[in-house]
């Protein structure tokens, strides 16, 4: 998906100001840069807009209506911030905005393979209903059309410290077909109805997901926004216990690099092969459910048999309440970027967080 750069400027703006604004946007590596002085000329692509001057409120309102996704920037001169605030924007400073712009581009540019069907308890929209997401929708039958990339999956698992020789053949076939289909569709991230895969193949992809970068559990479009925007794969987890300032999280897939002593095991709810077992390493992290970002600390966690196979206990501020099915544990540096992105980005259709 194309991400354009727009300089929003008054018709009275000096040419030197416009040249400097255009230069700032070109340095961000966007797919073309244009100056807009008339609301009728705004693009209908995802856009990064630098509010160059005051007198641009009509342009900004048109962009908020026309662009599937919009990231506003300001600079501390020419009434830039004042114009953005006037129309309800919360822009990011153009100074030091590179990481936020990169996260915005990942959000709208990374391609998502969506397996039709969504676990019935997930309440957010289907990913293909959000116009700023780059989605390839398939069904379970499409997996049967590809040759399983089992050798590639085995190499991936081996690099993650898993012995492929110990794994169930049904799991390897499912993972191989998912891998091959994602390659065919040019997809960076896989999501969809994992339980539909279990019904068809007698296996679940949790261990495969744990070894790769780019997955989101159960077709949850709200959690998917975080996965897409992150440079590193987060732990997409359920809130399973909540007590005062502590939250317990668990799920059967988790990036192996976040897990202490990760080991293959069977999936909790189905008993199917294969998931990953362990606890999340202690340390400072971010807990994210769009549009909210909380700073948390993962503490030493006692593993329990009655919960999904990767577990984490985190300390949160008093008053925390879950917002929907999945929350994402991300690295601290990712949390800082997501906090800035999610507080500023304007999405044409904001996904439900509940």
CSV table of C-alpha atoms in Angstrom, one decimal:
chain,number,residue,atom,x,y,z
A,1,UNK,CA,0.0,0.0,0.0
A,2,UNK,CA,1.3,3.5,-0.9
A,3,UNK,CA,2.1,6.0,1.9
A,4,UNK,CA,2.3,9.6,0.5
A,5,UNK,CA,3.8,12.6,2.1
A,6,UNK,CA,1.7,15.8,2.1
A,7,UNK,CA,2.8,19.4,3.0
A,8,UNK,CA,-0.4,21.2,4.1
A,9,UNK,CA,0.1,24.9,3.5
A,10,UNK,CA,-1.6,28.2,3.2
A,11,UNK,CA,-1.7,29.7,-0.3
A,12,UNK,CA,0.2,32.6,1.3
A,13,UNK,CA,3.1,30.4,2.4
A,14,UNK,CA,6.6,31.5,1.3
A,15,UNK,CA,8.3,29.2,-1.2
A,16,UNK,CA,11.3,28.8,1.1
A,17,UNK,CA,9.0,27.4,3.8
A,18,UNK,CA,7.4,24.9,1.4
A,19,UNK,CA,10.8,23.7,0.2
A,20,UNK,CA,12.0,23.1,3.7
A,21,UNK,CA,8.8,21.2,4.6
A,22,UNK,CA,9.1,19.1,1.4
A,23,UNK,CA,12.7,18.3,2.2
A,24,UNK,CA,11.7,17.1,5.7
A,25,UNK,CA,9.2,14.7,4.3
A,26,UNK,CA,11.5,13.4,1.5
A,27,UNK,CA,14.0,12.5,4.2
A,28,UNK,CA,11.4,10.1,5.6
A,29,UNK,CA,11.4,7.9,2.5
A,30,UNK,CA,7.7,8.3,1.6
A,31,UNK,CA,6.2,7.3,-1.7
A,32,UNK,CA,6.2,10.8,-3.2
A,33,UNK,CA,5.8,14.2,-1.6
A,34,UNK,CA,3.3,16.9,-2.7
A,35,UNK,CA,2.2,20.3,-1.4
A,36,UNK,CA,-1.5,20.8,-1.0
A,37,UNK,CA,-3.1,24.3,-0.6
A,38,UNK,CA,-6.6,23.4,-1.7
A,39,UNK,CA,-8.9,20.9,0.2
A,40,UNK,CA,-10.1,19.6,-3.1
A,41,UNK,CA,-6.6,18.2,-3.9
A,42,UNK,CA,-6.0,16.0,-0.9
A,43,UNK,CA,-5.0,12.4,-1.7
A,44,UNK,CA,-7.1,9.3,-0.8
A,45,UNK,CA,-4.1,7.2,0.2
A,46,UNK,CA,-2.6,6.6,3.6
A,47,UNK,CA,-0.6,9.8,4.3
A,48,UNK,CA,1.9,11.5,6.5
A,49,UNK,CA,1.0,15.2,6.6
A,50,UNK,CA,3.3,17.9,7.8
A,51,UNK,CA,1.2,20.9,8.8
A,52,UNK,CA,3.5,23.6,7.4
A,53,UNK,CA,1.5,26.7,8.2
A,54,UNK,CA,-1.6,28.0,9.8
A,55,UNK,CA,-4.7,28.5,7.7
A,56,UNK,CA,-4.7,24.8,6.8
A,57,UNK,CA,-7.7,23.6,8.9
A,58,UNK,CA,-9.9,22.9,5.8
A,59,UNK,CA,-7.2,20.8,4.2
A,60,UNK,CA,-6.6,18.8,7.4
A,61,UNK,CA,-10.3,18.1,7.8
A,62,UNK,CA,-10.5,16.9,4.2
A,63,UNK,CA,-7.5,14.6,4.8
A,64,UNK,CA,-9.1,13.2,8.0
A,65,UNK,CA,-12.2,12.3,5.8
A,66,UNK,CA,-10.4,11.1,2.7
A,67,UNK,CA,-7.3,9.2,3.9
A,68,UNK,CA,-7.7,5.6,5.1
A,69,UNK,CA,-5.0,6.4,7.7
A,70,UNK,CA,-3.3,9.7,8.5
A,71,UNK,CA,-0.3,10.5,10.6
A,72,UNK,CA,0.0,14.3,11.3
A,73,UNK,CA,3.3,16.0,12.0
A,74,UNK,CA,4.0,19.6,13.1
A,75,UNK,CA,7.0,21.8,13.4
A,76,UNK,CA,7.3,24.6,16.0
A,77,UNK,CA,6.7,27.5,13.7
A,78,UNK,CA,4.3,29.2,11.3
A,79,UNK,CA,1.3,28.3,13.5
A,80,UNK,CA,1.7,24.6,12.5
A,81,UNK,CA,0.7,23.1,15.9
A,82,UNK,CA,-2.2,25.6,16.4
A,83,UNK,CA,-3.8,24.6,13.0
A,84,UNK,CA,-3.5,20.9,13.9
A,85,UNK,CA,-5.0,21.3,17.3
A,86,UNK,CA,-7.8,23.4,16.0
A,87,UNK,CA,-9.2,20.4,14.1
A,88,UNK,CA,-8.7,17.9,16.9
A,89,UNK,CA,-5.4,16.4,15.8
A,90,UNK,CA,-2.6,15.4,18.2
A,91,UNK,CA,0.4,15.6,15.9
A,92,UNK,CA,3.9,14.3,16.4
A,93,UNK,CA,6.8,16.7,16.1
A,94,UNK,CA,8.7,16.4,12.9
A,95,UNK,CA,11.9,16.5,15.0
A,96,UNK,CA,12.8,12.9,15.8
A,97,UNK,CA,9.7,11.4,14.2
A,98,UNK,CA,11.5,8.7,12.1
A,99,UNK,CA,10.6,5.7,14.4
A,100,UNK,CA,6.9,6.7,14.5
A,101,UNK,CA,6.7,7.1,10.8
A,102,UNK,CA,8.3,3.7,10.3
A,103,UNK,CA,5.8,2.2,12.6
A,104,UNK,CA,3.0,3.9,10.7
A,105,UNK,CA,4.3,2.5,7.4
A,106,UNK,CA,4.6,-1.0,8.9
A,107,UNK,CA,0.9,-0.7,10.0
A,108,UNK,CA,-0.4,0.1,6.5
A,109,UNK,CA,2.2,-1.6,4.3
A,110,UNK,CA,2.9,-5.1,5.8
A,111,UNK,CA,0.7,-7.7,4.0
A,112,UNK,CA,-1.5,-9.9,6.2
A,113,UNK,CA,-2.6,-13.4,5.3
A,114,UNK,CA,-6.1,-13.8,6.8
A,115,UNK,CA,-7.6,-17.3,7.0
A,116,UNK,CA,-11.4,-16.8,6.8
A,117,UNK,CA,-13.5,-17.4,9.9
A,118,UNK,CA,-12.8,-15.8,13.3
A,119,UNK,CA,-13.1,-17.4,16.7
A,120,UNK,CA,-16.6,-16.6,17.8
A,121,UNK,CA,-15.4,-14.9,21.1
A,122,UNK,CA,-13.3,-12.3,19.3
A,123,UNK,CA,-15.4,-9.1,19.1
A,124,UNK,CA,-13.3,-6.8,16.9
A,125,UNK,CA,-13.8,-6.3,13.2
A,126,UNK,CA,-12.6,-8.7,10.5
A,127,UNK,CA,-9.2,-7.5,9.3
A,128,UNK,CA,-10.4,-7.1,5.7
A,129,UNK,CA,-13.1,-4.6,6.9
A,130,UNK,CA,-10.4,-2.0,7.8
A,131,UNK,CA,-9.5,-0.2,4.6
A,132,UNK,CA,-5.9,0.8,5.7
A,133,UNK,CA,-4.8,-2.9,6.2
A,134,UNK,CA,-3.1,-4.7,3.4
A,135,UNK,CA,-5.0,-8.0,3.5
A,136,UNK,CA,-5.0,-11.2,1.5
A,137,UNK,CA,-8.1,-13.2,2.5
A,138,UNK,CA,-8.1,-17.0,1.9
A,139,UNK,CA,-9.9,-20.0,3.3
A,140,UNK,CA,-8.7,-23.3,4.8
A,141,UNK,CA,-9.2,-25.0,1.4
A,142,UNK,CA,-6.6,-22.8,-0.1
A,143,UNK,CA,-4.0,-24.5,2.1
A,144,UNK,CA,-4.6,-27.7,0.2
A,145,UNK,CA,-3.5,-26.0,-3.1
A,146,UNK,CA,0.1,-25.4,-2.0
A,147,UNK,CA,3.0,-27.8,-1.6
A,148,UNK,CA,4.0,-27.7,2.1
A,149,UNK,CA,7.3,-25.9,2.7
A,150,UNK,CA,8.3,-28.4,5.4
A,151,UNK,CA,12.1,-28.0,4.9
A,152,UNK,CA,11.8,-24.2,5.4
A,153,UNK,CA,9.7,-24.7,8.5
A,154,UNK,CA,12.2,-27.2,9.9
A,155,UNK,CA,15.1,-24.7,9.4
A,156,UNK,CA,13.0,-22.0,11.0
A,157,UNK,CA,12.2,-24.2,14.0
A,158,UNK,CA,15.9,-25.3,14.3
A,159,UNK,CA,17.0,-21.7,14.4
A,160,UNK,CA,14.6,-21.2,17.3
A,161,UNK,CA,16.2,-24.1,19.2
A,162,UNK,CA,13.5,-26.7,18.5
A,163,UNK,CA,14.3,-30.2,17.3
A,164,UNK,CA,12.0,-30.8,14.3
A,165,UNK,CA,12.6,-34.5,14.5
A,166,UNK,CA,10.6,-34.6,17.7
A,167,UNK,CA,7.5,-33.0,16.2
A,168,UNK,CA,4.2,-34.4,14.9
A,169,UNK,CA,3.9,-34.9,11.1
A,170,UNK,CA,0.4,-33.3,11.1
A,171,UNK,CA,1.9,-30.2,12.7
A,172,UNK,CA,4.7,-30.0,10.2
A,173,UNK,CA,2.3,-30.4,7.3
A,174,UNK,CA,0.1,-27.6,8.7
A,175,UNK,CA,3.0,-25.3,9.4
A,176,UNK,CA,4.5,-26.1,6.0
A,177,UNK,CA,1.3,-25.2,4.2
A,178,UNK,CA,0.9,-21.9,6.1
A,179,UNK,CA,4.5,-21.0,5.3
A,180,UNK,CA,4.0,-21.8,1.6
A,181,UNK,CA,0.7,-19.9,1.3
A,182,UNK,CA,2.2,-16.8,3.1
A,183,UNK,CA,5.1,-16.9,0.6
A,184,UNK,CA,2.7,-17.2,-2.3
A,185,UNK,CA,0.6,-14.2,-1.2
A,186,UNK,CA,3.7,-12.1,-0.2
A,187,UNK,CA,2.4,-11.9,3.4
A,188,UNK,CA,4.5,-10.8,6.3
A,189,UNK,CA,1.9,-11.7,9.0
A,190,UNK,CA,-0.6,-14.6,9.4
A,191,UNK,CA,-3.8,-14.4,11.3
A,192,UNK,CA,-7.2,-16.1,11.3
A,193,UNK,CA,-9.3,-18.9,12.9
A,194,UNK,CA,-6.7,-21.2,14.4
A,195,UNK,CA,-9.5,-23.6,15.6
A,196,UNK,CA,-10.6,-24.0,12.0
A,197,UNK,CA,-7.1,-25.2,11.2
A,198,UNK,CA,-7.3,-27.7,14.0
A,199,UNK,CA,-10.6,-29.1,12.7
A,200,UNK,CA,-9.1,-29.5,9.3
A,201,UNK,CA,-5.6,-30.7,10.1
A,202,UNK,CA,-5.7,-32.0,13.7
A,203,UNK,CA,-2.9,-29.6,14.7
A,204,UNK,CA,-2.5,-26.0,15.7
A,205,UNK,CA,0.2,-23.5,14.4
A,206,UNK,CA,1.2,-22.1,17.8
A,207,UNK,CA,4.8,-23.5,17.9
A,208,UNK,CA,5.3,-22.4,14.3
A,209,UNK,CA,4.0,-18.9,15.1
A,210,UNK,CA,6.3,-18.8,18.1
A,211,UNK,CA,9.4,-19.4,15.9
A,212,UNK,CA,8.5,-16.8,13.1
A,213,UNK,CA,8.1,-13.0,13.1
A,214,UNK,CA,4.6,-12.1,12.1
A,215,UNK,CA,1.5,-13.6,13.5
A,216,UNK,CA,-1.6,-12.5,15.4
A,217,UNK,CA,-3.9,-15.0,17.2
A,218,UNK,CA,-7.5,-15.7,16.2
A,219,UNK,CA,-8.1,-13.0,13.6
A,220,UNK,CA,-8.3,-10.2,16.2
A,221,UNK,CA,-8.0,-7.0,14.1
A,222,UNK,CA,-7.4,-4.8,17.1
A,223,UNK,CA,-4.5,-6.8,18.3
A,224,UNK,CA,-3.3,-7.0,14.7
A,225,UNK,CA,-2.7,-3.2,14.7
A,226,UNK,CA,-0.1,-3.7,17.4
A,227,UNK,CA,1.6,-6.7,15.7
A,228,UNK,CA,1.8,-4.8,12.4
A,229,UNK,CA,3.2,-1.6,13.9
A,230,UNK,CA,5.9,-3.4,15.9
A,231,UNK,CA,9.4,-4.1,14.6
A,232,UNK,CA,9.6,-7.2,16.9
A,233,UNK,CA,6.9,-9.7,17.3
A,234,UNK,CA,4.9,-9.2,20.5
A,235,UNK,CA,3.4,-11.8,22.8
A,236,UNK,CA,-0.3,-11.8,21.9
A,237,UNK,CA,-2.0,-13.0,25.1
A,238,UNK,CA,-5.2,-13.4,27.0
A,239,UNK,CA,-5.8,-11.7,30.4
A,240,UNK,CA,-6.5,-14.7,32.6
A,241,UNK,CA,-6.3,-13.3,36.1
A,242,UNK,CA,-6.6,-9.7,37.4
A,243,UNK,CA,-5.9,-8.7,41.0
A,244,UNK,CA,-5.1,-5.2,42.3
A,245,UNK,CA,-1.9,-4.1,40.6
A,246,UNK,CA,-1.1,-7.5,38.9
A,247,UNK,CA,-2.3,-9.1,35.7
A,248,UNK,CA,-1.7,-12.7,34.6
A,249,UNK,CA,-1.4,-13.3,30.9
A,250,UNK,CA,-1.3,-16.6,29.0
A,251,UNK,CA,-1.5,-18.0,25.5
A,252,UNK,CA,-0.1,-21.0,23.6
A,253,UNK,CA,2.1,-19.0,21.2
A,254,UNK,CA,4.8,-16.6,22.2
A,255,UNK,CA,8.1,-15.4,20.5
A,256,UNK,CA,10.6,-17.9,21.8
A,257,UNK,CA,13.1,-15.2,22.5
A,258,UNK,CA,10.8,-13.8,25.2
A,259,UNK,CA,10.4,-17.2,27.0
A,260,UNK,CA,12.6,-18.7,29.7
A,261,UNK,CA,13.4,-22.3,28.8
A,262,UNK,CA,10.9,-22.6,25.8
A,263,UNK,CA,9.9,-26.2,25.1
A,264,UNK,CA,7.4,-27.8,22.6
A,265,UNK,CA,4.3,-29.1,24.1
A,266,UNK,CA,0.7,-29.8,23.2
A,267,UNK,CA,-2.0,-27.1,22.9
A,268,UNK,CA,-4.0,-26.6,26.2
A,269,UNK,CA,-7.6,-26.5,24.9
A,270,UNK,CA,-7.4,-29.1,22.2
A,271,UNK,CA,-4.5,-31.3,23.2
A,272,UNK,CA,-3.3,-31.0,19.6
A,273,UNK,CA,0.4,-30.6,18.5
A,274,UNK,CA,2.1,-28.2,19.0
A,275,UNK,CA,2.4,-25.2,21.2
A,276,UNK,CA,5.3,-23.7,23.2
A,277,UNK,CA,5.6,-23.9,27.0
A,278,UNK,CA,7.3,-21.6,29.4
A,279,UNK,CA,7.2,-18.3,31.2
A,280,UNK,CA,8.0,-14.8,30.0
A,281,UNK,CA,11.3,-13.4,31.1
A,282,UNK,CA,11.3,-10.8,33.9
A,283,UNK,CA,11.9,-7.1,33.0
A,284,UNK,CA,10.3,-3.9,31.9
A,285,UNK,CA,7.8,-4.2,29.0
A,286,UNK,CA,4.8,-2.5,27.4
A,287,UNK,CA,1.3,-3.8,27.5
A,288,UNK,CA,-0.8,-2.7,24.6
A,289,UNK,CA,-4.4,-2.9,23.4
A,290,UNK,CA,-5.1,-0.2,20.7
A,291,UNK,CA,-5.2,2.7,21.5
A,292,UNK,CA,-3.9,2.2,25.0
A,293,UNK,CA,-0.3,1.6,26.0
A,294,UNK,CA,0.7,0.8,29.6
A,295,UNK,CA,4.3,0.5,31.0
A,296,UNK,CA,4.5,-2.7,33.0
A,297,UNK,CA,7.1,-5.0,34.7
A,298,UNK,CA,7.1,-8.8,34.1
A,299,UNK,CA,8.0,-10.5,37.3
A,300,UNK,CA,9.0,-14.1,38.1
A,301,UNK,CA,6.0,-16.3,37.2
A,302,UNK,CA,5.0,-19.7,38.5
A,303,UNK,CA,3.9,-21.9,35.7
A,304,UNK,CA,0.5,-23.5,36.1
A,305,UNK,CA,-1.1,-26.5,34.4
A,306,UNK,CA,-4.6,-25.0,34.1
A,307,UNK,CA,-3.7,-22.1,31.8
A,308,UNK,CA,-2.4,-21.6,28.3
A,309,UNK,CA,1.2,-22.8,27.9
A,310,UNK,CA,3.1,-19.5,28.0
A,311,UNK,CA,2.4,-17.5,31.0
A,312,UNK,CA,3.4,-14.1,32.4
A,313,UNK,CA,2.6,-12.1,35.5
A,314,UNK,CA,3.0,-8.3,35.1
A,315,UNK,CA,2.7,-5.4,37.5
A,316,UNK,CA,0.4,-2.7,36.2
A,317,UNK,CA,-0.9,0.5,37.7
A,318,UNK,CA,-4.0,0.4,39.9
A,319,UNK,CA,-7.2,0.8,38.0
A,320,UNK,CA,-6.1,-1.2,35.0
A,321,UNK,CA,-9.0,-2.9,33.3
A,322,UNK,CA,-8.8,-5.3,30.3
A,323,UNK,CA,-10.0,-4.0,26.9
A,324,UNK,CA,-11.0,-7.0,24.9
A,325,UNK,CA,-9.7,-10.4,24.3
A,326,UNK,CA,-6.0,-10.0,23.5
A,327,UNK,CA,-3.4,-7.7,24.9
A,328,UNK,CA,0.2,-7.5,23.5
A,329,UNK,CA,3.4,-7.6,25.6
A,330,UNK,CA,6.0,-5.5,23.7
A,331,UNK,CA,9.5,-4.4,24.3
A,332,UNK,CA,9.9,-1.1,26.1
A,333,UNK,CA,11.3,0.7,23.0
A,334,UNK,CA,8.4,-0.5,21.0
A,335,UNK,CA,6.0,0.8,23.7
A,336,UNK,CA,7.5,4.3,23.5
A,337,UNK,CA,6.9,4.3,19.7
A,338,UNK,CA,3.4,2.8,19.9
A,339,UNK,CA,2.4,5.4,22.5
A,340,UNK,CA,3.3,8.2,20.2
A,341,UNK,CA,1.8,6.5,17.1
A,342,UNK,CA,-1.5,5.5,18.7
A,343,UNK,CA,-2.1,8.9,20.3
A,344,UNK,CA,-1.6,10.7,17.0
A,345,UNK,CA,-2.8,8.4,14.1
A,346,UNK,CA,-6.2,9.0,12.6
A,347,UNK,CA,-7.8,5.8,11.2
A,348,UNK,CA,-10.8,6.0,8.9
A,349,UNK,CA,-12.4,3.2,10.8
A,350,UNK,CA,-11.0,2.7,14.3
A,351,UNK,CA,-11.3,-1.0,15.3
A,352,UNK,CA,-13.2,-1.9,18.4
A,353,UNK,CA,-11.0,-2.4,21.4
A,354,UNK,CA,-13.7,-4.4,23.3
